[in-house]
């Protein structure tokens, strides 16, 4: 390689240049998505209406992809006027009307999840739920790594935070 090649390639000529350029590009992407440049904790919202439509774009004319029921947790990625870009449990990125979202009060089992009487890995098993089962969060002040939840049949207990999605 000659000096001319190196002059065109700033990354080879100046160590760290490529890293700074990559960091700047990442910050621009985050800003474009409506997120701050620093790492941000995920924000979740529940579907508040009886049923809501998930679209492939921020428009009523966009393709309707899915219908989701009340309580379904969605991760908020960005907003555009009355639209919110969200991610569902399967990782799909979709759009929903802002008015269809409410406070986050539910999680979904991301694996076969054990609901226990106490917030301990060896606590008495109350119930096991399959992946995809919706659970209502009762107490956000449960011990670290645990959530106090209620199943739709009324059973309550603690589930390990790693066994659920949406919080």
C-alpha positions as YAML, in Angstrom:
chain: A
units: angstrom
residues:
- id: 1
  name: UNK
  ca: [0.00, 0.00, 0.00]
- id: 2
  name: UNK
  ca: [1.20, 3.51, -0.67]
- id: 3
  name: UNK
  ca: [0.79, 6.80, 1.17]
- id: 4
  name: UNK
  ca: [-2.08, 7.79, -1.08]
- id: 5
  name: UNK
  ca: [-4.11, 4.77, 0.11]
- id: 6
  name: UNK
  ca: [-3.35, 5.64, 3.70]
- id: 7
  name: UNK
  ca: [-4.37, 9.26, 3.19]
- id: 8
  name: UNK
  ca: [-7.78, 8.15, 1.95]
- id: 9
  name: UNK
  ca: [-8.20, 5.69, 4.79]
- id: 10
  name: UNK
  ca: [-8.34, 7.83, 7.93]
- id: 11
  name: UNK
  ca: [-8.83, 4.74, 10.10]
- id: 12
  name: UNK
  ca: [-5.38, 3.39, 9.21]
- id: 13
  name: UNK
  ca: [-3.68, 6.75, 9.51]
- id: 14
  name: UNK
  ca: [-5.19, 7.74, 12.86]
- id: 15
  name: UNK
  ca: [-5.78, 4.98, 15.42]
- id: 16
  name: UNK
  ca: [-9.10, 5.43, 17.22]
- id: 17
  name: UNK
  ca: [-10.63, 7.39, 14.33]
- id: 18
  name: UNK
  ca: [-12.77, 4.43, 13.25]
- id: 19
  name: UNK
  ca: [-14.01, 3.93, 16.81]
- id: 20
  name: UNK
  ca: [-14.95, 7.59, 17.19]
- id: 21
  name: UNK
  ca: [-16.68, 7.51, 13.81]
- id: 22
  name: UNK
  ca: [-18.61, 4.35, 14.76]
- id: 23
  name: UNK
  ca: [-19.65, 5.88, 18.09]
- id: 24
  name: UNK
  ca: [-20.84, 9.04, 16.34]
- id: 25
  name: UNK
  ca: [-22.81, 6.96, 13.84]
- id: 26
  name: UNK
  ca: [-24.42, 4.98, 16.67]
- id: 27
  name: UNK
  ca: [-25.37, 8.20, 18.47]
- id: 28
  name: UNK
  ca: [-26.97, 9.52, 15.26]
- id: 29
  name: UNK
  ca: [-28.96, 6.29, 14.86]
- id: 30
  name: UNK
  ca: [-30.17, 6.49, 18.46]
- id: 31
  name: UNK
  ca: [-31.11, 10.14, 18.06]
- id: 32
  name: UNK
  ca: [-33.01, 9.35, 14.87]
- id: 33
  name: UNK
  ca: [-34.91, 6.66, 16.78]
- id: 34
  name: UNK
  ca: [-35.77, 9.17, 19.50]
- id: 35
  name: UNK
  ca: [-33.40, 7.67, 22.08]
- id: 36
  name: UNK
  ca: [-30.58, 9.38, 23.99]
- id: 37
  name: UNK
  ca: [-27.01, 8.45, 23.10]
- id: 38
  name: UNK
  ca: [-26.42, 6.85, 26.52]
- id: 39
  name: UNK
  ca: [-27.72, 3.34, 27.09]
- id: 40
  name: UNK
  ca: [-31.32, 3.52, 28.18]
- id: 41
  name: UNK
  ca: [-33.37, 1.05, 30.18]
- id: 42
  name: UNK
  ca: [-36.14, -0.48, 28.09]
- id: 43
  name: UNK
  ca: [-39.58, 1.06, 28.53]
- id: 44
  name: UNK
  ca: [-42.63, -1.15, 28.31]
- id: 45
  name: UNK
  ca: [-46.32, -0.39, 27.92]
- id: 46
  name: UNK
  ca: [-49.37, -2.63, 27.89]
- id: 47
  name: UNK
  ca: [-52.08, -2.69, 25.26]
- id: 48
  name: UNK
  ca: [-54.87, -0.77, 27.01]
- id: 49
  name: UNK
  ca: [-57.74, -1.32, 24.56]
- id: 50
  name: UNK
  ca: [-59.66, -4.62, 24.24]
- id: 51
  name: UNK
  ca: [-57.77, -5.30, 21.02]
- id: 52
  name: UNK
  ca: [-55.26, -3.26, 19.03]
- id: 53
  name: UNK
  ca: [-53.79, -3.53, 15.55]
- id: 54
  name: UNK
  ca: [-50.05, -3.69, 14.96]
- id: 55
  name: UNK
  ca: [-48.95, -2.16, 11.63]
- id: 56
  name: UNK
  ca: [-45.81, -2.41, 9.53]
- id: 57
  name: UNK
  ca: [-45.54, 1.40, 9.39]
- id: 58
  name: UNK
  ca: [-46.75, 4.56, 11.16]
- id: 59
  name: UNK
  ca: [-49.95, 5.01, 9.13]
- id: 60
  name: UNK
  ca: [-53.52, 3.75, 9.06]
- id: 61
  name: UNK
  ca: [-52.79, 2.88, 5.42]
- id: 62
  name: UNK
  ca: [-49.84, 0.66, 6.38]
- id: 63
  name: UNK
  ca: [-50.28, -3.10, 6.27]
- id: 64
  name: UNK
  ca: [-52.11, -4.54, 9.29]
- id: 65
  name: UNK
  ca: [-49.99, -7.39, 10.63]
- id: 66
  name: UNK
  ca: [-51.35, -8.55, 13.99]
- id: 67
  name: UNK
  ca: [-54.13, -8.01, 16.49]
- id: 68
  name: UNK
  ca: [-53.06, -7.99, 20.14]
- id: 69
  name: UNK
  ca: [-55.25, -8.19, 23.22]
- id: 70
  name: UNK
  ca: [-55.50, -6.04, 26.34]
- id: 71
  name: UNK
  ca: [-52.54, -6.48, 28.68]
- id: 72
  name: UNK
  ca: [-50.00, -7.52, 26.05]
- id: 73
  name: UNK
  ca: [-46.67, -5.89, 26.97]
- id: 74
  name: UNK
  ca: [-44.75, -4.11, 24.20]
- id: 75
  name: UNK
  ca: [-41.31, -2.49, 24.36]
- id: 76
  name: UNK
  ca: [-41.39, 1.16, 23.27]
- id: 77
  name: UNK
  ca: [-38.63, 2.04, 20.79]
- id: 78
  name: UNK
  ca: [-39.63, 5.50, 19.53]
- id: 79
  name: UNK
  ca: [-42.62, 7.73, 18.83]
- id: 80
  name: UNK
  ca: [-43.77, 9.61, 15.76]
- id: 81
  name: UNK
  ca: [-46.78, 11.86, 16.38]
- id: 82
  name: UNK
  ca: [-49.67, 9.54, 17.35]
- id: 83
  name: UNK
  ca: [-47.67, 6.40, 16.50]
- id: 84
  name: UNK
  ca: [-45.33, 4.34, 18.66]
- id: 85
  name: UNK
  ca: [-42.70, 1.98, 17.26]
- id: 86
  name: UNK
  ca: [-42.70, -1.12, 19.44]
- id: 87
  name: UNK
  ca: [-41.03, -4.51, 19.76]
- id: 88
  name: UNK
  ca: [-43.04, -7.57, 20.76]
- id: 89
  name: UNK
  ca: [-41.83, -10.61, 22.67]
- id: 90
  name: UNK
  ca: [-40.80, -12.40, 19.48]
- id: 91
  name: UNK
  ca: [-38.59, -9.45, 18.47]
- id: 92
  name: UNK
  ca: [-40.81, -8.12, 15.68]
- id: 93
  name: UNK
  ca: [-40.67, -4.33, 15.30]
- id: 94
  name: UNK
  ca: [-44.11, -2.89, 14.59]
- id: 95
  name: UNK
  ca: [-46.20, 0.28, 14.94]
- id: 96
  name: UNK
  ca: [-49.25, 0.94, 17.12]
- id: 97
  name: UNK
  ca: [-51.51, 3.93, 17.81]
- id: 98
  name: UNK
  ca: [-50.30, 5.75, 20.93]
- id: 99
  name: UNK
  ca: [-53.86, 5.75, 22.30]
- id: 100
  name: UNK
  ca: [-53.90, 1.94, 22.38]
- id: 101
  name: UNK
  ca: [-51.11, 1.84, 24.98]
- id: 102
  name: UNK
  ca: [-51.36, 2.20, 28.74]
- id: 103
  name: UNK
  ca: [-49.35, 1.67, 31.90]
- id: 104
  name: UNK
  ca: [-47.15, -1.44, 32.06]
- id: 105
  name: UNK
  ca: [-48.87, -3.94, 34.39]
- id: 106
  name: UNK
  ca: [-48.24, -7.31, 32.75]
- id: 107
  name: UNK
  ca: [-45.42, -9.62, 31.70]
- id: 108
  name: UNK
  ca: [-45.37, -12.71, 29.49]
- id: 109
  name: UNK
  ca: [-43.66, -15.97, 30.34]
- id: 110
  name: UNK
  ca: [-40.66, -16.22, 28.01]
- id: 111
  name: UNK
  ca: [-40.01, -19.86, 28.93]
- id: 112
  name: UNK
  ca: [-41.67, -22.49, 31.08]
- id: 113
  name: UNK
  ca: [-41.95, -20.25, 34.15]
- id: 114
  name: UNK
  ca: [-42.29, -21.27, 37.78]
- id: 115
  name: UNK
  ca: [-44.48, -19.20, 40.07]
- id: 116
  name: UNK
  ca: [-43.31, -19.76, 43.64]
- id: 117
  name: UNK
  ca: [-44.79, -18.99, 47.05]
- id: 118
  name: UNK
  ca: [-41.60, -17.11, 48.05]
- id: 119
  name: UNK
  ca: [-39.01, -15.17, 46.07]
- id: 120
  name: UNK
  ca: [-36.47, -17.99, 46.24]
- id: 121
  name: UNK
  ca: [-35.27, -20.39, 43.56]
- id: 122
  name: UNK
  ca: [-36.14, -23.33, 45.84]
- id: 123
  name: UNK
  ca: [-39.42, -21.81, 47.10]
- id: 124
  name: UNK
  ca: [-42.58, -23.94, 47.03]
- id: 125
  name: UNK
  ca: [-43.96, -24.22, 43.51]
- id: 126
  name: UNK
  ca: [-47.44, -22.71, 43.18]
- id: 127
  name: UNK
  ca: [-47.88, -23.06, 39.43]
- id: 128
  name: UNK
  ca: [-45.92, -23.53, 36.22]
- id: 129
  name: UNK
  ca: [-46.96, -21.60, 33.12]
- id: 130
  name: UNK
  ca: [-46.09, -22.18, 29.48]
- id: 131
  name: UNK
  ca: [-44.23, -19.68, 27.30]
- id: 132
  name: UNK
  ca: [-46.60, -16.91, 26.17]
- id: 133
  name: UNK
  ca: [-48.87, -16.90, 29.24]
- id: 134
  name: UNK
  ca: [-49.81, -13.40, 30.41]
- id: 135
  name: UNK
  ca: [-49.18, -12.60, 34.10]
- id: 136
  name: UNK
  ca: [-50.32, -9.50, 36.00]
- id: 137
  name: UNK
  ca: [-47.55, -7.81, 38.02]
- id: 138
  name: UNK
  ca: [-48.85, -7.14, 41.54]
- id: 139
  name: UNK
  ca: [-45.86, -5.67, 43.32]
- id: 140
  name: UNK
  ca: [-42.94, -3.87, 41.75]
- id: 141
  name: UNK
  ca: [-41.14, -3.81, 45.12]
- id: 142
  name: UNK
  ca: [-40.50, -7.56, 45.17]
- id: 143
  name: UNK
  ca: [-36.94, -8.66, 45.98]
- id: 144
  name: UNK
  ca: [-34.36, -7.96, 43.26]
- id: 145
  name: UNK
  ca: [-34.64, -10.39, 40.36]
- id: 146
  name: UNK
  ca: [-38.24, -11.35, 41.20]
- id: 147
  name: UNK
  ca: [-41.75, -10.13, 40.38]
- id: 148
  name: UNK
  ca: [-44.90, -10.79, 42.39]
- id: 149
  name: UNK
  ca: [-47.52, -11.88, 39.86]
- id: 150
  name: UNK
  ca: [-51.07, -13.17, 39.49]
- id: 151
  name: UNK
  ca: [-52.20, -15.76, 36.92]
- id: 152
  name: UNK
  ca: [-55.62, -15.32, 35.28]
- id: 153
  name: UNK
  ca: [-57.01, -18.16, 37.44]
- id: 154
  name: UNK
  ca: [-56.15, -16.16, 40.60]
- id: 155
  name: UNK
  ca: [-52.98, -17.98, 41.71]
- id: 156
  name: UNK
  ca: [-50.34, -15.55, 42.99]
- id: 157
  name: UNK
  ca: [-46.66, -15.85, 43.77]
- id: 158
  name: UNK
  ca: [-43.20, -14.84, 42.67]
- id: 159
  name: UNK
  ca: [-41.57, -15.44, 39.29]
- id: 160
  name: UNK
  ca: [-37.90, -14.95, 38.47]
- id: 161
  name: UNK
  ca: [-37.48, -11.87, 36.27]
- id: 162
  name: UNK
  ca: [-35.39, -13.91, 33.82]
- id: 163
  name: UNK
  ca: [-38.36, -16.19, 33.08]
- id: 164
  name: UNK
  ca: [-40.63, -13.38, 31.84]
- id: 165
  name: UNK
  ca: [-40.59, -10.65, 29.19]
- id: 166
  name: UNK
  ca: [-42.02, -7.16, 29.46]
- id: 167
  name: UNK
  ca: [-40.33, -5.61, 32.46]
...
